[in-house]
Amino acid sequence: MQKQLREMEAGILEKLKSVSAMEELNEIRVRFLGKKGELTGVLRGMGALSPEERPVIGQLANEVRARVESELEKRLSELKAMARNARLARENIDVTLPGTVFDTGGLHPLTTVSRQIEDIFIGLGFSVAEGPEIELDYYNFEALNLPKDHPARDMQDTFFIGPEVLLRTHTSPVQVRTMERTAPGLPVKIIAPGKVYRRDDDATHSPMFHQVEGLAIGSRITFGDLKGVLQVFARQMFGPETKTKFRPSFFPFTEPSAEVDISCGMCGGKGCRVCSHTGWLEILGCGMVHPRVLEMSGYNPEEVTGFAFGMGVERIALLKYDIDDMRLLFDNDMRFLEQF
Amino acid sequence: MRVSYKWLKDYVDVTVSPGELADRLTLSGIAVEGVHELGAGIERVFTGKILNIEPHPNADRLTVCAVTTGGPENLQIVTGATNIRAGDVVPVAVEGARLAAGLVIKKSKLRGVESRGMLCSGQELGLDPKTMPADQAHGIMILPPETPLGLDIKPVIGLDDAILELDLTPNRGDAMSMVGVAREVAALLGQKLRLPDIDVDETGDGIEGRVKIDIKDTELCRRYVAKLFTGIKVGPSPGWMQERLRAAGVRPISNIVDITNYVMMELGQPLHAFDYDTLKDGRIIVRRAGEGEVLVSLDGVERRLNGDMLVIADPGGPVAVAGVMGGLATEVTENTRNVLLESAWFNPISIRKTSRVLGLRSESSSRFEKGIDLTGCLRAARRAASLLAEMGAGQVASGAVDNYPAPHVPKTIILRPDRIEHLVGTAVDSDACREILTALEFGVQKNHQGLMVTVPGHRPDVSLEVDLIEEVARMHGYDRVPTTLPYGPTTQGARTREQSLAMKVKDTMASLGFREVITYSFTSQEVFNKVNLAPESPLRNVLALQNPLSEEHSVMRTVMLPGLLEVLRRNANRRVTSLSIFELGKVYLSRGDAPLPEEKQVLSAAAMGGTSRGWNKPSLEKDFYYMKGVLESLLAQAGISGTSFEPFKDDPSYHPGRAARLTAGEQLLGVLGEVHPDVVENYELPGRVVAMEIDFGIMASLAGKAGKYRQIPRFPGIERDLAVVVELQVPVREIIGVVKKSGGNLLRRVELFDVYQGEQVQQGFQSLAFSLTFRAEDRTLTDDEAAGLINTIRENLAKKFGAQLRS
Ligand SMILES: [Zn+2]
């Protein structure tokens, strides 16, 4: 019987070597180890053995079973690995084929730049306000200290809808509308992005363009604060190395007034085509809110002060992306827009 | 305004270079746009005399000149110039010379004749032809005959100078003069201002009885000074004066005219010279023009005047448009013997309006517009007289007529130095303030309130304390103001809910493959026809611009679609025929009598062509369902539910069978659909176009706030497919309605995954395949329960629509 067991074992182990499919392996397991399997058959015959032989054969049978089982397992995992490898080999693809195509859209560069500007000022505690594009003369001019015959009205060539109704020439009317609403409450900190209109059309002017206006009113706001806020803005917008320069200027609605230059990022201030070889780029106008403007909007200029600034979004977009013709921004040529 | 660096030195010691001066001026409020070094690059050009001119042997248009520059040897120079005569002194570029445009002069042969240099025009030396005497503008520059020979040309004609180009703000009329700029420079550099000499040797008889000035409108003319010059010899002005006028960009004309221009440039007071003998009775009447009155101006043009314009008249009629342009009949000519000189103050607003209406802007009008020094009229007239006498161009009648009904009362303003710190953020003590203001010729006295400041006549722009604070701040230096951040309670910066939604909507559109465009808010009436609007459509009720740039941009848009179609058209012309675009913009709707119109934000989108195609993915046509899917994604992103799409045949811009309106209850959110084939044709587009226009305001009002978390289902759902065949005319939405109703609240999701019409299905019918998900909140559903529900659904569909089932 020992011999029979050993032969059986040898036979099975031999067979296992040539097995190449997992089903065969299962068959062998059943034929040998199953309830009606060969090994079980052999063990059934143990009743005929002598009591001395029984434990010997029993132990041998268990050993054979263990060995066969372990060989089966080993063979099984070998076969699994072979099958997996075969599958991987079969499933080889050309990774250099292009990926699945998706339609990609995008935002207009002016939207992107506007958002950047807004986000910087939101971080500085300013809220975003809006106002009508078709405005009353009063809000666009008069309440900003530009009475009917003021020569500075010529600085902004205006589209008129009616004698008192016009397309706003700047976002400054939002200042007035905001102050009228908030007066005499403090503090006021808003920025007002939006479309504005002037009768100009060439490579550097568009009859419709975008501005962002800023206004801060408080009990202790100074020109120094204006410098500080705009310096933070310039550094965040154009990079930490950016320098700012404040030049005295004139706007009817601010006093003192200033124009702000930033150091040219293209040449680092050495002078180049973009900055007309001056090293500086003009980016915005600003100043302390004129006492008459405060007064007209319901604030007492003896008690509160404030600053205001306004910048052209197109100007900043042109600088940021080195675009040389403003008309490209409104041409909506996909070959242009796709670059953003 | 052009400022000659050399001329400026007459009035102030300039201790810095032109470049540095430009920087200092710019940083204190007089913006210098550019500094032009005259004569830069010009070398080896000398004064020379033409000794002899002979015809060129081989060329009719050339002549051969013998020229001396004072050296031992004469130069033979061939020229094409025609304005020269033997004996003229001219600029001569000798061999090796360099001219303005970088031209280098070499010995050469011209049609066989040797030429050893070149006779120069003003332009070749960098001068503007507009500033050259008319006869020399395009020919050789002729120098005064007494000019010594062999001199470097640059100092002789004023090319050893730099011009500062000023870009003045409208409030600084005072800086439109050499003395005004010198005053700023003196204050900046801590130097003394030297005013020009106005002492006049008045040798003529008195003006009394010979000139009478009558001001009828003292609002528009607050002062009129007249001086009389007699025994005038009209001729060219001296070289030094011509040189300065040239530097200032003014063409020399004659001694009398040049004096008026010179004084205007020097003092900022425009002057006008009349031929006294052409004025009736020596009388000047300053009055408003009669409506329709006519004057032939200096340039020979007949000007029709109106009652808002101020004229200078004599008893016979107008002789000049005050401050804007003189009349031809009273012009100073070479025959003029006596001159009446006007030095007056005219109302800035009136001058501005008049010059606009007449389309005439001059050096004079631009100064009057900004407001000149009321106290300076007499001084300027005397300065002109002194120059006339100095030049020996005539006699000055003694005295002046000075009609000055309401003399200037200087403004006095209190300046509190602590207000400077309060507003500017840095302290400037009262001594420093006094120093700054005094240097600018403000009168300053201390009192208990602060500084009592008297505003000088040349600064009509200063009227408030804050104006003085600006004067102090700009001269103190903006760069010396410390940079700070606002003090006070922290404020929270934010966007409104609507602004945030606008961002989200744009981002969503972009992620769905749409590119944002920005089109003009103005359009033309013509587009309404192009998009098929009915003649009586209220959308044709536009707000029109009174002064549009062009017909194409003459009315405010009331619809977004034309702008988008125009973008498609332009891109199609550039062979970009597959694209998806969107714009979140405003339309402007008249509100009848309300002062301002309604500005409605509209989310609009248009698409044509197909989706991108790849080797593993076909292109899908951008059809109605593409746009609908985009809109549905957008609504989901915005948290808007409870909307419905309904067939919509009433928008003539859209295909009647392929358009839908989107409603939420009673509210109309917008329209989407295929653009009407006529409209597509009107825009010459290459294929079908789909579009949508959604009212953003309503969308925002419906948009969900941040939703609360809902528990993730705890029990598994059961999915079953259901296919039915129904008549084509039954809208799918109704079938889904019955499915949902029959499924009750255990039916969680209905997804239509196939629509089939064709061979397998009877004509006039279609097969719809749904995937249904059933789920209960409190237990695991059994297959039997699901089967029961499916049965109910089937029965109801059969009952309602006679639907046949497919397995
Ligand atoms: Zn640069």
Coordinates of N, CA and C in Angstrom, one line a residue, chain B residues 494-589:
Chain B
A494 N -15.9 91.0 -0.4 CA -16.7 89.9 -0.9 C -17.3 90.2 -2.2
R495 N -17.8 89.2 -2.9 CA -18.6 89.3 -4.1 C -20.1 89.1 -3.6
T496 N -21.0 89.6 -4.4 CA -22.4 89.3 -4.1 C -22.7 87.9 -4.6
R497 N -23.8 87.4 -4.1 CA -24.2 86.0 -4.6 C -24.3 86.0 -6.1
E498 N -24.9 87.1 -6.7 CA -25.1 87.1 -8.1 C -23.7 87.2 -8.8
Q499 N -22.8 87.9 -8.3 CA -21.5 88.0 -8.9 C -20.8 86.7 -8.8
S500 N -20.9 86.0 -7.7 CA -20.3 84.7 -7.6 C -20.9 83.7 -8.6
L501 N -22.2 83.8 -8.7 CA -22.9 82.9 -9.7 C -22.4 83.2 -11.1
A502 N -22.3 84.5 -11.4 CA -21.8 84.8 -12.7 C -20.4 84.2 -13.0
M503 N -19.6 84.2 -12.0 CA -18.3 83.5 -12.1 C -18.4 82.0 -12.4
K504 N -19.3 81.4 -11.6 CA -19.6 80.0 -11.7 C -20.1 79.6 -13.1
V505 N -21.1 80.4 -13.6 CA -21.7 80.2 -14.9 C -20.6 80.3 -15.9
K506 N -19.7 81.3 -15.9 CA -18.7 81.4 -16.9 C -17.7 80.2 -16.8
D507 N -17.4 79.8 -15.6 CA -16.5 78.7 -15.5 C -17.1 77.4 -16.0
T508 N -18.4 77.3 -15.7 CA -19.1 76.1 -16.2 C -19.1 76.0 -17.7
M509 N -19.5 77.2 -18.3 CA -19.5 77.3 -19.8 C -18.2 76.9 -20.4
A510 N -17.1 77.5 -19.8 CA -15.8 77.2 -20.3 C -15.4 75.7 -20.2
S511 N -15.8 75.1 -19.0 CA -15.5 73.7 -18.9 C -16.3 72.8 -19.8
L512 N -17.4 73.3 -20.3 CA -18.2 72.6 -21.2 C -17.8 72.8 -22.7
G513 N -16.7 73.5 -22.8 CA -16.1 73.6 -24.2 C -16.4 75.0 -24.9
F514 N -17.0 75.9 -24.1 CA -17.4 77.2 -24.7 C -16.3 78.2 -24.5
R515 N -16.1 79.1 -25.5 CA -15.1 80.1 -25.3 C -15.8 81.5 -25.1
E516 N -15.4 82.2 -24.1 CA -16.1 83.5 -23.8 C -15.7 84.5 -24.8
V517 N -16.7 85.3 -25.3 CA -16.4 86.4 -26.2 C -16.9 87.7 -25.5
I518 N -16.4 88.8 -25.9 CA -17.0 90.1 -25.5 C -17.2 90.9 -26.7
T519 N -18.5 91.2 -26.9 CA -18.9 92.0 -28.1 C -19.4 93.4 -27.7
Y520 N -19.4 94.3 -28.6 CA -19.8 95.7 -28.3 C -21.2 95.8 -27.8
S521 N -21.5 96.6 -26.9 CA -22.9 96.8 -26.4 C -23.7 97.6 -27.4
F522 N -23.1 98.3 -28.4 CA -23.9 99.0 -29.4 C -23.9 98.2 -30.7
T523 N -24.9 98.4 -31.4 CA -25.1 97.7 -32.7 C -25.8 98.6 -33.6
S524 N -26.4 98.0 -34.7 CA -27.1 98.8 -35.7 C -28.5 98.3 -35.8
Q525 N -29.4 99.1 -36.2 CA -30.8 98.7 -36.4 C -30.9 97.6 -37.4
E526 N -30.0 97.5 -38.3 CA -30.0 96.6 -39.4 C -30.1 95.1 -38.9
V527 N -29.4 94.9 -37.7 CA -29.3 93.5 -37.2 C -30.7 92.9 -36.9
F528 N -31.7 93.8 -36.6 CA -33.0 93.3 -36.2 C -33.6 92.6 -37.4
N529 N -33.4 93.2 -38.6 CA -33.9 92.5 -39.8 C -33.1 91.2 -40.0
K530 N -31.8 91.3 -39.8 CA -31.0 90.1 -40.0 C -31.4 88.9 -39.1
V531 N -31.9 89.2 -37.9 CA -32.4 88.1 -37.1 C -33.9 87.9 -37.1
N532 N -34.5 88.4 -38.2 CA -36.0 88.2 -38.5 C -36.9 88.8 -37.5
L533 N -36.5 89.8 -36.7 CA -37.5 90.4 -35.8 C -38.7 91.0 -36.6
A534 N -39.9 90.8 -36.0 CA -41.1 91.3 -36.7 C -41.0 92.8 -36.6
P535 N -41.5 93.5 -37.6 CA -41.5 95.0 -37.7 C -42.0 95.6 -36.4
E536 N -43.0 94.9 -35.8 CA -43.6 95.6 -34.6 C -43.0 95.0 -33.3
S537 N -41.9 94.3 -33.4 CA -41.3 93.7 -32.2 C -40.9 94.8 -31.2
P538 N -41.2 94.7 -29.9 CA -40.8 95.7 -28.9 C -39.3 95.8 -28.8
L539 N -38.6 94.7 -29.3 CA -37.1 94.7 -29.2 C -36.5 95.7 -30.2
R540 N -37.3 96.2 -31.1 CA -36.8 97.3 -32.0 C -36.9 98.7 -31.4
N541 N -37.5 98.7 -30.2 CA -37.6 100.0 -29.5 C -36.3 100.3 -28.8
V542 N -35.3 100.8 -29.5 CA -33.9 100.9 -29.0 C -33.6 102.2 -28.4
L543 N -32.5 102.2 -27.7 CA -31.9 103.5 -27.2 C -30.9 103.8 -28.2
A544 N -31.0 105.0 -28.8 CA -30.1 105.4 -29.9 C -29.0 106.4 -29.4
L545 N -27.8 106.2 -29.8 CA -26.8 107.2 -29.5 C -27.0 108.4 -30.3
Q546 N -26.9 109.6 -29.7 CA -27.0 110.8 -30.4 C -25.8 111.1 -31.3
N547 N -24.6 110.6 -30.8 CA -23.4 110.9 -31.6 C -22.6 109.7 -31.8
P548 N -23.1 108.7 -32.5 CA -22.4 107.4 -32.7 C -21.2 107.6 -33.5
L549 N -20.2 106.7 -33.4 CA -19.0 106.7 -34.2 C -19.3 106.3 -35.6
S550 N -20.3 105.4 -35.7 CA -20.7 104.9 -37.1 C -22.1 104.3 -37.0
E551 N -22.7 104.1 -38.1 CA -24.1 103.5 -38.2 C -24.0 102.1 -37.6
E552 N -22.9 101.5 -37.8 CA -22.8 100.1 -37.3 C -22.9 100.0 -35.8
H553 N -22.5 101.1 -35.1 CA -22.5 101.1 -33.6 C -23.4 102.3 -33.2
S554 N -24.6 102.3 -33.5 CA -25.4 103.5 -33.3 C -26.5 103.3 -32.3
V555 N -26.9 102.0 -31.9 CA -28.0 101.9 -31.0 C -27.5 100.8 -29.9
M556 N -28.1 100.9 -28.7 CA -27.8 99.9 -27.7 C -28.5 98.6 -28.0
R557 N -27.8 97.5 -27.8 CA -28.4 96.2 -28.2 C -29.6 95.9 -27.3
T558 N -30.6 95.2 -27.8 CA -31.7 94.7 -27.1 C -31.7 93.2 -27.1
V559 N -30.9 92.6 -27.9 CA -30.8 91.1 -28.0 C -29.3 90.8 -28.1
M560 N -28.9 89.6 -27.7 CA -27.5 89.2 -27.7 C -27.2 88.4 -29.0
L561 N -28.2 87.8 -29.5 CA -28.0 86.8 -30.6 C -27.2 87.4 -31.8
P562 N -27.5 88.6 -32.3 CA -26.8 89.1 -33.4 C -25.3 89.3 -33.2
G563 N -24.9 89.7 -32.0 CA -23.5 89.8 -31.7 C -22.8 88.5 -31.8
L564 N -23.4 87.4 -31.3 CA -22.8 86.1 -31.3 C -22.7 85.6 -32.8
L565 N -23.8 85.8 -33.5 CA -23.8 85.4 -34.9 C -22.7 86.1 -35.7
E566 N -22.5 87.4 -35.4 CA -21.5 88.1 -36.1 C -20.1 87.5 -35.8
V567 N -19.9 87.1 -34.5 CA -18.6 86.5 -34.2 C -18.4 85.2 -35.0
L568 N -19.5 84.4 -35.1 CA -19.5 83.2 -35.9 C -19.1 83.5 -37.3
R569 N -19.7 84.5 -37.8 CA -19.5 84.8 -39.2 C -18.1 85.2 -39.5
R570 N -17.6 86.1 -38.6 CA -16.2 86.5 -38.8 C -15.2 85.4 -38.7
N571 N -15.5 84.5 -37.7 CA -14.6 83.3 -37.6 C -14.7 82.4 -38.8
A572 N -15.9 82.2 -39.3 CA -16.2 81.4 -40.4 C -15.4 81.9 -41.6
N573 N -15.3 83.2 -41.8 CA -14.6 83.8 -42.8 C -13.1 83.5 -42.7
R574 N -12.7 83.3 -41.5 CA -11.3 82.9 -41.3 C -11.1 81.4 -41.2
R575 N -12.1 80.7 -41.7 CA -12.1 79.3 -41.8 C -12.2 78.5 -40.5
V576 N -12.7 79.2 -39.5 CA -12.9 78.5 -38.2 C -14.4 78.3 -38.2
T577 N -14.8 77.0 -38.5 CA -16.3 76.8 -38.8 C -16.9 75.9 -37.7
S578 N -16.1 75.4 -36.8 CA -16.6 74.6 -35.7 C -16.2 75.3 -34.4
L579 N -17.2 75.9 -33.7 CA -16.9 76.6 -32.5 C -18.1 76.8 -31.6
S580 N -17.8 76.9 -30.3 CA -18.9 77.2 -29.3 C -18.5 78.4 -28.6
I581 N -19.4 79.4 -28.5 CA -19.0 80.6 -27.8 C -20.1 81.0 -26.9
F582 N -19.7 81.8 -25.9 CA -20.8 82.4 -25.0 C -20.4 83.8 -24.5
E583 N -21.4 84.5 -24.1 CA -21.2 85.9 -23.6 C -22.2 86.1 -22.5
L584 N -21.7 86.6 -21.4 CA -22.6 87.1 -20.3 C -22.6 88.6 -20.4
G585 N -23.6 89.1 -21.0 CA -23.6 90.6 -21.2 C -25.0 91.2 -21.0
K586 N -25.0 92.5 -21.2 CA -26.3 93.2 -20.9 C -27.0 93.5 -22.2
V587 N -28.3 93.5 -22.1 CA -29.1 94.2 -23.1 C -29.8 95.4 -22.4
Y588 N -30.2 96.4 -23.2 CA -30.6 97.7 -22.7 C -32.0 97.9 -23.2
L589 N -33.0 97.9 -22.3 CA -34.4 97.9 -22.7 C -35.0 99.2 -22.2

